[in-house]
Amino acid sequence: MVSKNTPIIIIGAGAFGLSTALHLVRSGYSNITVFEKDDQIPPVYSAANDLNKIVRAEYEDQFYTDLAIEAVQAWKTPLFAPHFHQTGFLHCVSGNAPDKAKDTLKRFQDASNNHPYLKPHVVPLNGKHDIRQLFWQCNGQVPGWKGYMNRFDGYAHSANALAAVHRETQASGVRFFLGEHGTISRIVYKDGKCTGVRTKSGKFHAAELVIVAAGAAAAKLVPEVGSQVVAKSWSIAHVHLTDEETSALRGIPVTYARDLGFFFEPDPKTNLLKLCPMGGGYINTDTKTGVSHAPESLETSAFMPHEDELRVRRLLAHTLPKLANRPLVRKSLCWFADTKDSDFIIDYVPNTASSVVLLSGDSGHGFKMFPIVGDWVRVLLEAPDKKQAIARWRWKESNAKEEKENWGGDVSWRLGESRELKDILPGKTKL
Ligand SMILES: Cc1cc2nc3c(=O)[nH]c(=O)nc-3n(C[C@H](O)[C@H](O)[C@H](O)COP(=O)(O)OP(=O)(O)OC[C@H]3O[C@@H](n4cnc5c(N)ncnc54)[C@H](O)[C@@H]3O)c2cc1C
């Protein structure tokens, strides 16, 4: 058990780190310091520093469905409610979708229909007529689209939610170090136990417990994690609308064709409609170690691969054809921490005498859990046997050389194979 006045350091003020700070401070932990390498929160390096993220409750796996339902309840509490929009989730495949996408969709639909809590919110969709009943602005032909709408789901304004939790935790006494003073260059150990962290600016900060919530950068601070965590990215881009266009699309559901990608209702402040093609994602493997890391500079990631652009334009042509040929702005690859089985990792790092916790492996589906993820860390810290009770969230030994190369291909809910960043950088692709 960790006592309430233990000096605790959290590395990373993204979704998992901020949620942990919130739950720990709310539970009476009184000596918490958060280190973040960006000089602002929401940090530009956080995968959650984004206009929006899907909050959908249904998973193929009931374990996560139940957690997501709990998270949606928490999204409706005062701190989180201003950032949650229950617009519904229109989840389909287009007529040309490969079988893998159709099979995955069917499993999601079955999961929604078979869950007593979700079932009343689910409406089957079979083609244009059904879709327009729920999304009247959709004036494309939606060729062959089939699937369902789940009205229980929606999205969260993720950057604003991060900012709100930052304000709340700071007001509750959590200390924050940002920028050069907040960038952790390494965790410091003595006799197999962590004694604190050293920042890029050279300063040592003592702590009895360090929680690493560094997202895609986990393997840089905890190299022992090996290929358990793979830095992976998906691309996003936006269409800049007029005030009238934004207003006309107010309240549309999150619209997802598994084979083409998804978009959200436009953001009323910026008039940006965000698009994400998903797919198998992009990795950046160090050939010496077999471990993928996010590139150091954000500029390297400031583009959308050509194949992704074609997919999101097709998505718009099917649904909102007026927008299909508009310029795409604010393009980027967004990096997250992937695991082979899409399970999170919330556990003590072995051989650290329970002085370092790794909180990672969000696998691209972690933001919806933002209001509750920190509580899972509290439960681990308060476990009398210092063991992660949930087996699937435990540390797993790994050997990069023995791992299969294509993780993305193994995960049922991702379509397509992972590709190396070096092969898709602008100028490298064969158009
Ligand atoms: C394109 C895309 C779409 C997504 N869509 C969804 C979705 O629809 N629904 C959903 O639920 N989830 C979604 N996700 C996943 C979601 O964004 C992540 O699950 C979530 O952001 C993970 O939180 P995290 O705290 O682990 O990492 P992050 O939010 O990335 O935060 C990590 C933080 O650690 C900091 N850091 C790293 N190294 C250091 C260091 N050395 N010193 C100090 N600070 C450091 C970084 O600057 C960063 O702020 C998506 C992800 C991507 C990439």
Short mmCIF file of C-alpha atoms and ligand atoms in Angstrom, two decimals:
data_model
loop_
_atom_site.label_atom_id
_atom_site.label_comp_id
_atom_site.label_asym_id
_atom_site.label_seq_id
_atom_site.Cartn_x
_atom_site.Cartn_y
_atom_site.Cartn_z
CA MET A 1 0.00 0.00 0.00
CA VAL A 2 1.22 3.48 -0.86
CA SER A 3 0.59 5.95 1.97
CA LYS A 4 -1.34 9.15 1.27
CA ASN A 5 1.66 11.46 1.82
CA THR A 6 4.10 9.46 -0.37
CA PRO A 7 5.88 11.76 -2.85
CA ILE A 8 4.45 10.67 -6.21
CA ILE A 9 5.67 11.81 -9.61
CA ILE A 10 3.53 11.36 -12.72
CA ILE A 11 5.35 11.65 -16.05
CA GLY A 12 3.03 12.92 -18.79
CA ALA A 13 0.02 15.25 -18.66
CA GLY A 14 -1.93 13.50 -21.39
CA ALA A 15 -5.16 11.59 -20.85
CA PHE A 16 -3.82 8.87 -18.57
CA GLY A 17 -1.51 11.09 -16.49
CA LEU A 18 -4.09 13.81 -15.81
CA SER A 19 -6.79 11.29 -14.95
CA THR A 20 -4.38 9.65 -12.49
CA ALA A 21 -3.57 12.99 -10.87
CA LEU A 22 -7.30 13.70 -10.55
CA HIS A 23 -8.20 10.37 -8.94
CA LEU A 24 -5.24 10.35 -6.60
CA VAL A 25 -5.80 13.90 -5.37
CA ARG A 26 -9.53 13.24 -4.96
CA SER A 27 -8.65 10.16 -2.87
CA GLY A 28 -6.49 12.17 -0.50
CA TYR A 29 -2.97 11.71 -1.91
CA SER A 30 -1.32 14.96 -0.98
CA ASN A 31 2.12 15.02 -2.61
CA ILE A 32 1.67 14.72 -6.37
CA THR A 33 3.84 16.34 -9.04
CA VAL A 34 3.18 16.05 -12.76
CA PHE A 35 5.97 16.51 -15.33
CA GLU A 36 5.04 17.33 -18.92
CA LYS A 37 7.47 17.99 -21.73
CA ASP A 38 5.30 20.49 -23.58
CA ASP A 39 5.10 23.99 -22.12
CA GLN A 40 1.28 23.97 -22.15
CA ILE A 41 -1.63 21.71 -21.29
CA PRO A 42 -3.22 20.29 -23.40
CA PRO A 43 0.23 19.26 -24.63
CA VAL A 44 0.89 19.25 -28.36
CA TYR A 45 2.52 15.82 -28.00
CA SER A 46 -0.53 14.19 -26.39
CA ALA A 47 -2.61 11.91 -28.60
CA ALA A 48 -5.59 13.44 -26.84
CA ASN A 49 -4.74 17.03 -27.82
CA ASP A 50 -7.41 16.91 -30.44
CA LEU A 51 -10.83 18.34 -31.21
CA ASN A 52 -12.64 15.13 -30.51
CA LYS A 53 -12.50 11.42 -29.77
CA ILE A 54 -15.21 8.83 -30.16
CA VAL A 55 -16.86 7.73 -26.94
CA ARG A 56 -18.54 4.45 -27.86
CA ALA A 57 -19.53 1.89 -25.31
CA GLU A 58 -19.72 -1.27 -27.41
CA TYR A 59 -16.64 -3.45 -27.71
CA GLU A 60 -16.30 -6.94 -29.11
CA ASP A 61 -15.14 -7.79 -25.60
CA GLN A 62 -17.64 -7.33 -22.77
CA PHE A 63 -14.90 -6.50 -20.27
CA TYR A 64 -14.26 -3.18 -22.05
CA THR A 65 -17.95 -2.64 -22.85
CA ASP A 66 -18.76 -2.61 -19.14
CA LEU A 67 -15.89 -0.20 -18.43
CA ALA A 68 -16.96 2.10 -21.27
CA ILE A 69 -20.54 2.19 -19.93
CA GLU A 70 -19.09 3.20 -16.56
CA ALA A 71 -16.97 5.84 -18.30
CA VAL A 72 -20.04 7.30 -20.07
CA GLN A 73 -21.75 7.69 -16.68
CA ALA A 74 -18.65 9.55 -15.48
CA TRP A 75 -18.64 11.73 -18.62
CA LYS A 76 -22.05 12.97 -17.41
CA THR A 77 -20.68 14.30 -14.08
CA PRO A 78 -20.06 18.07 -13.67
CA LEU A 79 -16.32 18.21 -14.46
CA PHE A 80 -16.63 16.19 -17.67
CA ALA A 81 -20.17 16.90 -18.90
CA PRO A 82 -19.35 20.15 -20.79
CA HIS A 83 -16.98 18.15 -22.99
CA PHE A 84 -19.21 15.14 -23.74
CA HIS A 85 -21.71 15.18 -26.59
CA GLN A 86 -24.07 12.23 -26.86
CA THR A 87 -24.73 12.63 -30.58
CA GLY A 88 -24.93 8.91 -31.31
CA PHE A 89 -22.56 6.71 -33.25
CA LEU A 90 -23.53 5.74 -36.81
CA HIS A 91 -21.46 2.64 -37.45
CA CYS A 92 -21.55 1.01 -40.88
CA VAL A 93 -19.62 -0.64 -43.68
CA SER A 94 -19.89 0.56 -47.25
CA GLY A 95 -21.00 -1.77 -50.06
CA ASN A 96 -17.37 -2.40 -51.06
CA ALA A 97 -16.05 -3.22 -47.59
CA PRO A 98 -13.84 -6.29 -47.29
CA ASP A 99 -15.14 -9.25 -45.28
CA LYS A 100 -12.92 -8.43 -42.31
CA ALA A 101 -14.64 -5.06 -41.91
CA LYS A 102 -18.10 -6.62 -42.29
CA ASP A 103 -17.31 -9.30 -39.72
CA THR A 104 -15.97 -6.76 -37.23
CA LEU A 105 -19.01 -4.56 -37.68
CA LYS A 106 -21.27 -7.54 -37.05
CA ARG A 107 -19.46 -8.34 -33.81
CA PHE A 108 -19.85 -4.72 -32.64
CA GLN A 109 -23.52 -4.74 -33.60
CA ASP A 110 -24.11 -8.05 -31.80
CA ALA A 111 -22.26 -6.74 -28.74
CA SER A 112 -24.60 -3.71 -28.64
CA ASN A 113 -27.74 -5.76 -29.20
CA ASN A 114 -26.79 -8.38 -26.65
CA HIS A 115 -26.03 -5.91 -23.88
CA PRO A 116 -29.18 -5.18 -21.88
CA TYR A 117 -28.03 -1.63 -21.11
CA LEU A 118 -27.16 -0.73 -24.71
CA LYS A 119 -29.86 -2.61 -26.61
CA PRO A 120 -32.60 0.03 -26.19
CA HIS A 121 -30.31 2.61 -27.82
CA VAL A 122 -29.50 0.60 -30.94
CA VAL A 123 -31.24 1.08 -34.31
CA PRO A 124 -30.38 -1.12 -37.31
CA LEU A 125 -29.52 0.71 -40.55
CA ASN A 126 -30.06 -0.76 -43.96
CA GLY A 127 -29.22 1.78 -46.64
CA LYS A 128 -29.85 5.40 -47.51
CA HIS A 129 -33.42 5.72 -46.22
CA ASP A 130 -32.60 4.46 -42.72
CA ILE A 131 -29.47 6.58 -42.49
CA ARG A 132 -31.26 9.78 -43.50
CA GLN A 133 -33.88 9.19 -40.80
CA LEU A 134 -31.13 9.76 -38.22
CA PHE A 135 -28.71 11.97 -40.16
CA TRP A 136 -30.87 14.09 -42.44
CA GLN A 137 -27.92 16.24 -43.54
CA CYS A 138 -26.38 13.18 -45.19
CA ASN A 139 -27.21 13.84 -48.85
CA GLY A 140 -24.68 11.45 -50.37
CA GLN A 141 -25.75 8.12 -51.81
CA VAL A 142 -24.10 6.07 -49.00
CA PRO A 143 -23.73 3.22 -51.54
CA GLY A 144 -24.37 -0.15 -49.93
CA TRP A 145 -24.01 1.22 -46.39
CA LYS A 146 -25.31 -1.11 -43.68
CA GLY A 147 -24.87 -1.19 -39.94
CA TYR A 148 -26.46 0.45 -36.92
CA MET A 149 -26.77 3.62 -34.89
CA ASN A 150 -26.08 3.53 -31.16
CA ARG A 151 -27.63 6.58 -29.52
CA PHE A 152 -25.87 5.84 -26.23
CA ASP A 153 -22.55 6.85 -27.80
CA GLY A 154 -21.06 10.14 -28.94
CA TYR A 155 -17.81 12.01 -28.66
CA ALA A 156 -15.76 14.14 -26.27
CA HIS A 157 -13.90 17.37 -26.97
CA SER A 158 -10.63 15.89 -25.83
CA ALA A 159 -8.36 18.96 -25.73
CA ASN A 160 -10.93 20.89 -23.68
CA ALA A 161 -11.43 17.94 -21.33
CA LEU A 162 -7.66 17.78 -20.70
CA ALA A 163 -7.61 21.53 -19.97
CA ALA A 164 -10.51 21.20 -17.50
CA VAL A 165 -8.82 18.39 -15.56
CA HIS A 166 -5.54 20.32 -15.54
CA ARG A 167 -7.32 23.31 -13.94
CA GLU A 168 -9.13 21.09 -11.44
CA THR A 169 -6.03 19.18 -10.31
CA GLN A 170 -3.92 22.32 -10.09
CA ALA A 171 -6.59 23.95 -7.93
CA SER A 172 -6.55 20.84 -5.72
CA GLY A 173 -2.83 21.16 -5.03
CA VAL A 174 -1.18 19.02 -7.73
CA ARG A 175 2.11 20.65 -8.84
CA PHE A 176 3.01 20.87 -12.52
CA PHE A 177 6.42 21.28 -14.19
CA LEU A 178 6.23 22.03 -17.90
CA GLY A 179 8.60 22.45 -20.85
CA GLU A 180 12.31 21.97 -20.30
CA HIS A 181 11.77 21.72 -16.54
CA GLY A 182 9.03 19.16 -17.12
CA THR A 183 10.81 16.97 -19.66
CA ILE A 184 12.08 13.84 -17.96
CA SER A 185 15.31 12.57 -19.46
CA ARG A 186 15.48 9.53 -17.18
CA ILE A 187 14.19 7.76 -14.12
CA VAL A 188 16.90 7.54 -11.44
CA TYR A 189 17.47 4.27 -9.53
CA LYS A 190 19.58 3.27 -6.54
CA ASP A 191 19.96 -0.35 -5.46
CA GLY A 192 17.09 -1.49 -7.70
CA LYS A 193 14.64 1.13 -6.43
CA CYS A 194 13.62 4.39 -8.03
CA THR A 195 14.69 7.49 -6.12
CA GLY A 196 13.28 10.11 -8.48
CA VAL A 197 13.62 11.61 -11.94
CA ARG A 198 16.07 13.84 -13.76
CA THR A 199 14.78 16.56 -16.07
CA LYS A 200 16.20 17.76 -19.35
CA SER A 201 17.25 20.93 -17.54
CA GLY A 202 19.43 18.71 -15.31
CA LYS A 203 17.47 18.96 -12.08
CA PHE A 204 16.83 15.92 -9.87
CA HIS A 205 13.39 15.56 -8.24
CA ALA A 206 13.05 12.93 -5.53
CA ALA A 207 10.05 10.60 -5.34
CA GLU A 208 9.15 7.27 -3.78
CA LEU A 209 6.83 6.36 -6.61
CA VAL A 210 7.04 7.30 -10.29
CA ILE A 211 4.05 6.70 -12.57
CA VAL A 212 5.03 6.71 -16.24
CA ALA A 213 2.08 7.96 -18.32
CA ALA A 214 4.11 9.06 -21.33
CA GLY A 215 1.87 7.55 -24.02
CA ALA A 216 3.79 6.59 -27.16
CA ALA A 217 7.07 7.57 -25.43
CA ALA A 218 6.79 4.87 -22.73
CA ALA A 219 9.66 2.77 -24.11
CA LYS A 220 12.04 5.74 -23.95
CA LEU A 221 11.66 6.02 -20.17
CA VAL A 222 11.10 2.34 -19.46
CA PRO A 223 13.22 0.56 -22.09
CA GLU A 224 12.56 -2.80 -20.37
CA VAL A 225 9.06 -2.63 -21.84
CA GLY A 226 10.61 -3.69 -25.18
CA SER A 227 8.02 -4.38 -27.84
CA GLN A 228 5.12 -4.79 -25.39
CA VAL A 229 4.35 -1.19 -26.38
CA VAL A 230 4.66 -0.11 -29.99
CA ALA A 231 4.53 3.59 -30.88
CA LYS A 232 1.96 3.67 -33.67
CA SER A 233 0.10 6.44 -35.46
CA TRP A 234 -3.03 7.11 -37.43
CA SER A 235 -3.53 10.17 -39.57
CA ILE A 236 -6.11 12.90 -39.13
CA ALA A 237 -7.11 15.93 -41.21
CA HIS A 238 -9.83 18.56 -41.15
CA VAL A 239 -12.12 20.44 -43.52
CA HIS A 240 -12.56 24.10 -42.68
CA LEU A 241 -16.25 24.98 -42.99
CA THR A 242 -18.14 28.26 -43.09
CA ASP A 243 -20.28 29.34 -40.11
CA GLU A 244 -23.40 28.30 -42.02
CA GLU A 245 -22.02 24.86 -42.91
CA THR A 246 -21.01 24.26 -39.31
CA SER A 247 -24.39 25.29 -38.09
CA ALA A 248 -26.20 23.07 -40.58
CA LEU A 249 -24.22 20.04 -39.41
CA ARG A 250 -24.88 20.67 -35.71
CA GLY A 251 -25.80 17.46 -33.89
CA ILE A 252 -24.87 14.95 -36.59
CA PRO A 253 -23.78 11.57 -35.25
CA VAL A 254 -20.18 10.42 -35.26
CA THR A 255 -20.23 8.70 -38.67
CA TYR A 256 -17.97 5.73 -39.26
CA ALA A 257 -17.73 3.40 -42.26
CA ARG A 258 -15.23 0.81 -41.08
CA ASP A 259 -13.60 0.58 -44.50
CA LEU A 260 -13.34 4.36 -45.05
CA GLY A 261 -12.90 6.04 -41.67
CA PHE A 262 -14.94 8.45 -39.60
CA PHE A 263 -15.86 12.10 -38.98
CA PHE A 264 -17.46 14.16 -36.24
CA GLU A 265 -19.87 17.05 -36.04
CA PRO A 266 -17.87 20.21 -36.79
CA ASP A 267 -16.42 22.14 -33.87
CA PRO A 268 -18.48 25.35 -33.46
CA LYS A 269 -15.46 27.39 -32.27
CA THR A 270 -13.06 26.56 -35.11
CA ASN A 271 -15.50 25.38 -37.81
CA LEU A 272 -13.26 22.33 -38.31
CA LEU A 273 -14.73 18.99 -39.27
CA LYS A 274 -12.28 16.27 -38.26
CA LEU A 275 -11.65 13.18 -40.40
CA CYS A 276 -9.72 10.03 -39.51
CA PRO A 277 -9.26 7.08 -41.90
CA MET A 278 -7.99 4.65 -39.18
CA GLY A 279 -6.51 1.51 -40.79
CA GLY A 280 -3.50 -0.53 -39.70
CA GLY A 281 -1.48 2.57 -38.74
CA TYR A 282 2.13 3.64 -39.16
CA ILE A 283 5.12 2.63 -37.04
CA ASN A 284 8.67 3.91 -36.81
CA THR A 285 10.86 0.93 -35.95
CA ASP A 286 14.43 1.30 -34.75
CA THR A 287 16.10 -1.43 -36.77
CA LYS A 288 18.70 -2.05 -34.04
CA THR A 289 16.22 -2.80 -31.25
CA GLY A 290 13.03 -3.67 -33.13
CA VAL A 291 11.18 -1.09 -31.00
CA SER A 292 9.03 1.63 -32.58
CA HIS A 293 9.31 5.22 -31.28
CA ALA A 294 7.40 8.36 -32.25
CA PRO A 295 9.64 10.74 -34.23
CA GLU A 296 11.21 13.50 -32.12
CA SER A 297 9.86 16.42 -34.13
CA LEU A 298 6.18 17.13 -34.74
CA GLU A 299 7.04 18.45 -38.23
CA THR A 300 7.90 14.90 -39.35
CA SER A 301 4.30 13.91 -38.61
CA ALA A 302 2.60 16.94 -40.17
CA PHE A 303 1.02 15.22 -43.18
CA MET A 304 -1.64 12.74 -44.20
CA PRO A 305 -0.50 9.80 -46.36
CA HIS A 306 -1.94 9.87 -49.87
CA GLU A 307 -3.79 6.56 -49.44
CA ASP A 308 -5.51 7.94 -46.30
CA GLU A 309 -6.51 11.12 -48.09
CA LEU A 310 -8.18 9.08 -50.83
CA ARG A 311 -10.15 7.14 -48.21
CA VAL A 312 -11.45 10.15 -46.29
CA ARG A 313 -12.40 11.88 -49.54
CA ARG A 314 -14.37 8.75 -50.49
CA LEU A 315 -16.02 8.83 -47.06
CA LEU A 316 -17.13 12.43 -47.71
CA ALA A 317 -18.22 11.63 -51.27
CA HIS A 318 -20.52 8.91 -49.84
CA THR A 319 -22.04 11.12 -47.13
CA LEU A 320 -21.48 14.87 -47.60
CA PRO A 321 -20.39 15.09 -51.26
CA LYS A 322 -20.17 18.91 -51.27
CA LEU A 323 -17.12 18.58 -49.02
CA ALA A 324 -15.36 15.77 -50.87
CA ASN A 325 -12.95 17.97 -52.84
CA ARG A 326 -12.31 20.67 -50.25
CA PRO A 327 -8.75 21.35 -49.10
CA LEU A 328 -7.69 19.27 -46.09
CA VAL A 329 -6.06 21.29 -43.31
CA ARG A 330 -4.22 20.56 -40.05
CA LYS A 331 -3.05 17.19 -41.29
CA SER A 332 -0.99 15.05 -38.94
CA LEU A 333 -0.02 11.61 -37.79
CA CYS A 334 -1.09 11.17 -34.18
CA TRP A 335 1.00 8.76 -32.07
CA PHE A 336 -0.36 6.35 -29.47
CA ALA A 337 0.94 3.35 -27.51
CA ASP A 338 -0.20 0.11 -29.06
CA THR A 339 -0.19 -3.37 -27.54
CA LYS A 340 -0.59 -6.58 -29.41
CA ASP A 341 -3.91 -7.51 -27.80
CA SER A 342 -5.20 -3.89 -27.42
CA ASP A 343 -5.09 -4.32 -23.63
CA PHE A 344 -3.82 -1.47 -21.47
CA ILE A 345 -0.75 -1.96 -19.25
CA ILE A 346 -1.26 -0.75 -15.67
CA ASP A 347 1.34 -2.41 -13.50
CA TYR A 348 4.54 -2.08 -11.53
CA VAL A 349 7.69 -2.35 -13.62
CA PRO A 350 9.46 -5.58 -12.56
CA ASN A 351 12.67 -5.34 -10.49
CA THR A 352 11.95 -1.81 -9.24
CA ALA A 353 10.77 -2.83 -5.75
CA SER A 354 7.32 -1.50 -6.71
CA SER A 355 8.66 2.03 -7.12
CA VAL A 356 7.72 2.53 -10.80
CA VAL A 357 4.28 2.04 -12.36
CA LEU A 358 3.81 1.85 -16.11
CA LEU A 359 0.48 3.23 -17.33
CA SER A 360 0.46 2.76 -21.06
CA GLY A 361 -0.76 0.66 -23.97
CA ASP A 362 -3.86 2.75 -24.63
CA SER A 363 -3.96 1.01 -28.03
CA GLY A 364 -5.84 3.87 -29.63
CA HIS A 365 -9.05 3.38 -27.62
CA GLY A 366 -8.17 4.92 -24.26
CA PHE A 367 -9.58 8.42 -24.35
CA LYS A 368 -13.17 7.38 -23.74
CA MET A 369 -11.94 6.08 -20.36
CA PHE A 370 -10.46 9.49 -19.42
CA PRO A 371 -12.87 10.13 -16.53
CA ILE A 372 -12.13 6.76 -14.87
CA VAL A 373 -8.68 5.48 -15.93
CA GLY A 374 -6.92 7.13 -12.99
CA ASP A 375 -9.03 5.17 -10.56
CA TRP A 376 -7.55 1.93 -11.88
CA VAL A 377 -4.13 3.28 -10.87
CA ARG A 378 -5.43 4.12 -7.39
CA VAL A 379 -6.72 0.55 -7.04
CA LEU A 380 -3.27 -0.81 -7.98
CA LEU A 381 -1.52 1.48 -5.46
CA GLU A 382 -3.91 0.38 -2.74
CA ALA A 383 -3.61 -3.37 -3.46
CA PRO A 384 -2.16 -4.92 -0.29
CA ASP A 385 -0.21 -7.54 -2.31
CA LYS A 386 1.06 -4.88 -4.79
CA LYS A 387 -0.30 -7.02 -7.64
CA GLN A 388 -2.43 -5.97 -10.59
CA ALA A 389 -5.61 -7.98 -9.95
CA ILE A 390 -6.71 -7.73 -13.60
CA ALA A 391 -4.47 -10.22 -15.41
CA ARG A 392 -4.86 -8.61 -18.84
CA TRP A 393 -3.43 -5.29 -17.56
CA ARG A 394 -0.29 -6.86 -16.14
CA TRP A 395 3.25 -6.33 -17.39
CA LYS A 396 4.07 -8.94 -20.04
CA GLU A 397 7.59 -10.04 -20.78
CA SER A 398 8.50 -9.43 -24.40
CA ASN A 399 11.14 -10.15 -26.93
CA ALA A 400 11.13 -7.74 -29.84
CA LYS A 401 13.01 -10.07 -32.17
CA GLU A 402 10.45 -12.83 -31.68
CA GLU A 403 7.40 -10.64 -32.08
CA LYS A 404 5.48 -10.81 -35.30
CA GLU A 405 6.06 -7.80 -37.49
CA ASN A 406 2.52 -6.84 -38.31
CA TRP A 407 0.63 -6.15 -35.11
CA GLY A 408 -2.06 -4.09 -36.82
CA GLY A 409 -3.00 -7.05 -38.96
CA ASP A 410 -3.68 -9.15 -35.88
CA VAL A 411 -6.18 -6.80 -34.30
CA SER A 412 -9.69 -7.51 -35.52
CA TRP A 413 -10.98 -3.93 -35.30
CA ARG A 414 -8.19 -2.47 -37.47
CA LEU A 415 -8.29 -2.85 -41.20
CA GLY A 416 -5.07 -3.08 -43.21
CA GLU A 417 -1.45 -3.60 -42.28
CA SER A 418 0.92 -1.38 -40.33
CA ARG A 419 3.46 0.40 -42.51
CA GLU A 420 6.79 1.97 -41.68
CA LEU A 421 6.89 5.77 -41.48
CA LYS A 422 10.02 5.90 -43.65
CA ASP A 423 8.04 4.32 -46.51
CA ILE A 424 5.20 6.81 -46.45
CA LEU A 425 6.95 10.11 -45.79
CA PRO A 426 5.91 12.71 -48.40
CA GLY A 427 7.98 12.23 -51.53
CA LYS A 428 8.50 8.52 -50.80
CA THR A 429 5.09 7.22 -51.84
CA LYS A 430 4.37 6.01 -55.35
CA LEU A 431 1.22 7.80 -56.37
C1 LIG B 1 -5.64 9.43 -34.45
C2 LIG B 1 -6.10 8.93 -33.11
C3 LIG B 1 -7.45 8.79 -32.87
C4 LIG B 1 -7.90 8.33 -31.65
N1 LIG B 1 -9.24 8.23 -31.47
C5 LIG B 1 -9.72 7.80 -30.28
C6 LIG B 1 -11.12 7.69 -30.10
O1 LIG B 1 -11.89 8.01 -31.01
N2 LIG B 1 -11.56 7.27 -28.89
C7 LIG B 1 -10.71 6.94 -27.87
O2 LIG B 1 -11.19 6.52 -26.81
N3 LIG B 1 -9.37 7.05 -28.01
C8 LIG B 1 -8.86 7.46 -29.19
N4 LIG B 1 -7.51 7.58 -29.36
C9 LIG B 1 -6.61 7.20 -28.26
C10 LIG B 1 -6.37 8.29 -27.22
O3 LIG B 1 -5.91 9.48 -27.82
C11 LIG B 1 -5.33 7.74 -26.25
O4 LIG B 1 -5.85 6.54 -25.71
C12 LIG B 1 -4.94 8.65 -25.10
O5 LIG B 1 -4.54 9.92 -25.56
C13 LIG B 1 -3.79 7.98 -24.33
O6 LIG B 1 -3.40 8.78 -23.26
P1 LIG B 1 -1.90 8.75 -22.70
O7 LIG B 1 -1.93 9.66 -21.52
O8 LIG B 1 -1.44 7.35 -22.52
O9 LIG B 1 -0.98 9.36 -23.84
P2 LIG B 1 -0.96 10.86 -24.38
O10 LIG B 1 -2.33 11.47 -24.28
O11 LIG B 1 -0.29 10.82 -25.70
O12 LIG B 1 -0.06 11.64 -23.32
C14 LIG B 1 1.29 11.34 -23.10
C15 LIG B 1 1.96 12.60 -22.56
O13 LIG B 1 3.27 12.27 -22.08
C16 LIG B 1 4.12 13.36 -22.37
N5 LIG B 1 5.51 12.89 -22.33
C17 LIG B 1 6.08 11.96 -23.13
N6 LIG B 1 7.38 11.81 -22.82
C18 LIG B 1 7.63 12.65 -21.78
C19 LIG B 1 8.80 12.94 -21.01
N7 LIG B 1 9.96 12.33 -21.26
N8 LIG B 1 8.72 13.86 -20.04
C20 LIG B 1 7.55 14.49 -19.77
N9 LIG B 1 6.41 14.25 -20.48
C21 LIG B 1 6.45 13.34 -21.46
C22 LIG B 1 3.67 13.81 -23.74
O14 LIG B 1 4.11 15.12 -24.04
C23 LIG B 1 2.15 13.67 -23.63
O15 LIG B 1 1.57 14.88 -23.21
C24 LIG B 1 -7.00 8.01 -30.60
C25 LIG B 1 -5.63 8.15 -30.83
C26 LIG B 1 -5.18 8.60 -32.06
C27 LIG B 1 -3.71 8.72 -32.27
#
